GROMACS .gro file of C-alpha atoms in nm:
model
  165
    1UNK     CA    1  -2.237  -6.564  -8.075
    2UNK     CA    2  -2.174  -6.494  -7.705
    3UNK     CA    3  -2.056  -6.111  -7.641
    4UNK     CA    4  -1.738  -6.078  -7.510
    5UNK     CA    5  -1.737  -5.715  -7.361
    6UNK     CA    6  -2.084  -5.649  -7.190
    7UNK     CA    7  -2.078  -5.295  -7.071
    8UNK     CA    8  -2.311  -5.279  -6.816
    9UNK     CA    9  -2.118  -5.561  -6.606
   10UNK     CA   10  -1.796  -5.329  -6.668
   11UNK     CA   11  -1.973  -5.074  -6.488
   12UNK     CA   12  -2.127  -5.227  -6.227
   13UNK     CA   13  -1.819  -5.415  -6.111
   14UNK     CA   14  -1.658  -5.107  -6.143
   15UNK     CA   15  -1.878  -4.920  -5.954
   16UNK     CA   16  -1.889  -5.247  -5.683
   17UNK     CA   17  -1.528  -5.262  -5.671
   18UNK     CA   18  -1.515  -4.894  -5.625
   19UNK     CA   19  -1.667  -4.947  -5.306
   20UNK     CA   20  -1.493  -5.264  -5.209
   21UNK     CA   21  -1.122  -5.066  -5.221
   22UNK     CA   22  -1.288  -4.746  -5.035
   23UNK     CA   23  -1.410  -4.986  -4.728
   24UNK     CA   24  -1.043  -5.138  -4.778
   25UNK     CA   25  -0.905  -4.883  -4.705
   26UNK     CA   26  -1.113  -4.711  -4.478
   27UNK     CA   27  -1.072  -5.001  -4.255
   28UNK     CA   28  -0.653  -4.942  -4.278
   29UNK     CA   29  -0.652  -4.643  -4.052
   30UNK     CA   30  -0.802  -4.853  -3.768
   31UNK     CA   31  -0.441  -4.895  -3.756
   32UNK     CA   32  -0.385  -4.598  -3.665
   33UNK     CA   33  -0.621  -4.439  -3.440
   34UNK     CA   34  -0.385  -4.280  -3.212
   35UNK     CA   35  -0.211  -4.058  -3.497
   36UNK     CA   36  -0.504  -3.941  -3.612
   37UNK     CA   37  -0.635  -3.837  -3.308
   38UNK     CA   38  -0.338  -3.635  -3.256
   39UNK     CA   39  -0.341  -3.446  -3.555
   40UNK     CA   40  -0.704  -3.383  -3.482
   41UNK     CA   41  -0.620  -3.207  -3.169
   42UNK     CA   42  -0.267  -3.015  -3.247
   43UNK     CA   43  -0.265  -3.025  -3.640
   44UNK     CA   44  -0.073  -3.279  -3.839
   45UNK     CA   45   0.221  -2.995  -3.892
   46UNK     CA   46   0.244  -3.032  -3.517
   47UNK     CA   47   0.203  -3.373  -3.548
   48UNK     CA   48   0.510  -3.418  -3.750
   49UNK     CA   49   0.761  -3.171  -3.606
   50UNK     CA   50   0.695  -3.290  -3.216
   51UNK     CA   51   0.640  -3.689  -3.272
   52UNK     CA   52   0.890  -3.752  -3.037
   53UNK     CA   53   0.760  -3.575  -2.767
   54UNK     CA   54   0.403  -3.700  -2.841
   55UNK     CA   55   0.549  -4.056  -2.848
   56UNK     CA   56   0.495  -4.068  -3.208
   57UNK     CA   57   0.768  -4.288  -3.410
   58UNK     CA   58   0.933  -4.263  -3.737
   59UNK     CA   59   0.797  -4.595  -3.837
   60UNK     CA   60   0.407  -4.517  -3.706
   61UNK     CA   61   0.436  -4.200  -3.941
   62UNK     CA   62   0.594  -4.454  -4.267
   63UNK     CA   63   0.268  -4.713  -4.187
   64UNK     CA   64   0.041  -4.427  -4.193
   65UNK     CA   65   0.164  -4.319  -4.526
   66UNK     CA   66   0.194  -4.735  -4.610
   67UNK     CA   67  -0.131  -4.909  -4.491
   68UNK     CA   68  -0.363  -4.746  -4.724
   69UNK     CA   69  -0.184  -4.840  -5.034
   70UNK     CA   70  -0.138  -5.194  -4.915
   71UNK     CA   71  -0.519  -5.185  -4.802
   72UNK     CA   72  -0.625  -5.066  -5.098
   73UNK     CA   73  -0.479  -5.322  -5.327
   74UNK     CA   74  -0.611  -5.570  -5.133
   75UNK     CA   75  -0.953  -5.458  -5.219
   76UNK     CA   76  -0.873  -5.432  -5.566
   77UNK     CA   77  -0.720  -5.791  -5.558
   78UNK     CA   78  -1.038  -5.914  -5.371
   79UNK     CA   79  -1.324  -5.738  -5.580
   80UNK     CA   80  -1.149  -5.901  -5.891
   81UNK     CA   81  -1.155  -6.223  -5.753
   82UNK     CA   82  -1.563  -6.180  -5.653
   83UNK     CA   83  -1.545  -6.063  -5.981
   84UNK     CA   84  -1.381  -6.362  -6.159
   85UNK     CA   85  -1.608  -6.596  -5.958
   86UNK     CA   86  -1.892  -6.415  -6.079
   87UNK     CA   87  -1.810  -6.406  -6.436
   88UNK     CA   88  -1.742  -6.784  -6.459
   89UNK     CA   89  -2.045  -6.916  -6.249
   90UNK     CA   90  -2.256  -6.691  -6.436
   91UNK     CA   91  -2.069  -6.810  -6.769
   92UNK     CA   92  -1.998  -6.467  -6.832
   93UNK     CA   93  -1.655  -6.335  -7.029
   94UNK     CA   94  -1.417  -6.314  -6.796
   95UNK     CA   95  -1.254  -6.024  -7.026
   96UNK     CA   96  -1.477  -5.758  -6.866
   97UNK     CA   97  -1.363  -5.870  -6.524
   98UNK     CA   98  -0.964  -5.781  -6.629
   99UNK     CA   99  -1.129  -5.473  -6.757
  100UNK     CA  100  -1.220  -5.393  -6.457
  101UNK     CA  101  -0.919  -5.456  -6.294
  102UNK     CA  102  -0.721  -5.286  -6.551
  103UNK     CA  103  -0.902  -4.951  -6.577
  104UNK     CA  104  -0.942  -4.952  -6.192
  105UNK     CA  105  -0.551  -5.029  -6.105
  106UNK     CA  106  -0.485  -4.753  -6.345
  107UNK     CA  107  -0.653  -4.482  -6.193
  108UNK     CA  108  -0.526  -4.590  -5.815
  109UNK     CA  109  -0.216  -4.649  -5.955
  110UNK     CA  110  -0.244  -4.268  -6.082
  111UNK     CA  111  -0.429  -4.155  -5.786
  112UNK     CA  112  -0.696  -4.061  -6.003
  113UNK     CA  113  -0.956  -4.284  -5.761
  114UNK     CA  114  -1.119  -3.935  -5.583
  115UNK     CA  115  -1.067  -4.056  -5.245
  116UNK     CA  116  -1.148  -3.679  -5.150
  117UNK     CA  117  -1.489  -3.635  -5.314
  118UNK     CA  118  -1.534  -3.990  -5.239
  119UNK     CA  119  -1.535  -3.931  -4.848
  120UNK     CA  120  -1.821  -3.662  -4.880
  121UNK     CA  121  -1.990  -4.026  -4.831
  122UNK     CA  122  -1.861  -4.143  -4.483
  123UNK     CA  123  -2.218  -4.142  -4.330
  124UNK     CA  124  -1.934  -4.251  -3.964
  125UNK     CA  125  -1.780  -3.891  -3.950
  126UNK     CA  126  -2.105  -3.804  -3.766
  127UNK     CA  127  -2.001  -4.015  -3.537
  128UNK     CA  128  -1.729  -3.866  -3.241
  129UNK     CA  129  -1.580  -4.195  -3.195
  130UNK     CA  130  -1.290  -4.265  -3.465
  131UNK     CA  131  -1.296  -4.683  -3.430
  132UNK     CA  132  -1.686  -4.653  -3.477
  133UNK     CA  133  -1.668  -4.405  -3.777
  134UNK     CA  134  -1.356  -4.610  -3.963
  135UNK     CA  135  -1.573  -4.950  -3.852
  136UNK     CA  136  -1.903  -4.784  -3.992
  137UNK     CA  137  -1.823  -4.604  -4.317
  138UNK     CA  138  -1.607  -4.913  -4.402
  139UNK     CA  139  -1.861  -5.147  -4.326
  140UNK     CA  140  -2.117  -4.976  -4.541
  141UNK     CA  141  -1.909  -4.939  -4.860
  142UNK     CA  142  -1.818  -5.269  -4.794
  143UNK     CA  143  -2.196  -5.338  -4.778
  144UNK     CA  144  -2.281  -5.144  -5.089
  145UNK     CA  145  -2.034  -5.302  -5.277
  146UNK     CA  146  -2.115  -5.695  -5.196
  147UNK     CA  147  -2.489  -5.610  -5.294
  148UNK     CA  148  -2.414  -5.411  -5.602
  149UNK     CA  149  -2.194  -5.719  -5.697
  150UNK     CA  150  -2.454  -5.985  -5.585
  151UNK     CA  151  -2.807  -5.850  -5.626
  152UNK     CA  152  -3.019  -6.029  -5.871
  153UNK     CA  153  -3.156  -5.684  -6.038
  154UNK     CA  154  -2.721  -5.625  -6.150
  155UNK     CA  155  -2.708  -5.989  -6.242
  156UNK     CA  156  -3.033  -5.977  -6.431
  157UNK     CA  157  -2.963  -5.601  -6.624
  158UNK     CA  158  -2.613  -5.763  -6.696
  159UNK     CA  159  -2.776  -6.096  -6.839
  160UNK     CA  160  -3.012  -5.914  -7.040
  161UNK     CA  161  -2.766  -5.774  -7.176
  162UNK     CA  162  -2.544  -6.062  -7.290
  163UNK     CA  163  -2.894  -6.258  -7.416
  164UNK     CA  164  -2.955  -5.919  -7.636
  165UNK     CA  165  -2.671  -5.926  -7.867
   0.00000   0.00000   0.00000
């Protein structure tokens, strides 16, 4: 009989797809370079009270506050699918896939993800530059993320693990 929940798949996807949503939205405030710069220099209290006078809209503030969310979903949405694709060309259960998706939605959905601890990470805040820092810290969770999901030594501990039981 085929095991349905194989836990070492749960947490490697969940591990992958922890990276996948941090490069998501890492890659979000490439949208909005210019605000962050600004608060870099004056302070983001500054920021806020004079936006007028440093050209700053209402509705540049609201996407700052917006992108990341939307961002974010999106990498959960497209880790589960890498997921699901996975699971069924591997002939996995599909089950640990949803709970993935499940246990991971809950915690961003209770912003219980660590984004602060998480950024301890960002090899790109070395960097001076904030397109190349968003474009390389993004671009390496995205990395570690695609090879945790796709390496043969995952594949092969979660396979062993499904031919075991």
């Amino acid at each position: 009989m085929k095991q349905k929940i194989n836990y070492i798949q749960i947490i490697f996807h969940f591990i992958a797809a922890y990276f996948i949503i941090f490069s998501f939205r890492t890659f979000s405030w490439l949208n909005d370079i210019k605000l962050i710069e600004l608060a870099d220099i004056h302070g983001p209290q500054y920021v806020m009270k004079n936006h007028e006078k440093l050209g700053i809209t209402p509705a540049e503030i609201a996407f700052f506050n917006f992108w990341p969310g939307v961002y974010s979903l999106a990498g959960i949405v497209f880790a589960f699918i890498i997921s699901i694709v996975i699971s069924k060309i591997k002939k996995w259960s599909v089950l640990n896939s949803f709970i993935v998706l499940i246990t991971i939605y809950l915690l961003y959905r209770f912003t219980s993800l660590g984004w602060d601890y998480f950024r301890l990470f960002a090899i790109g805040r070395f960097v001076d530059n904030y397109h190349l820092n968003f474009i390389i810290t993004g671009s390496l969770f995205l990395i570690i993320g695609l090879v945790i999901f796709f390496s043969k030594w995952t594949n092969k501990l979660i396979q062993k693990e499904i031919t075991q039981h």
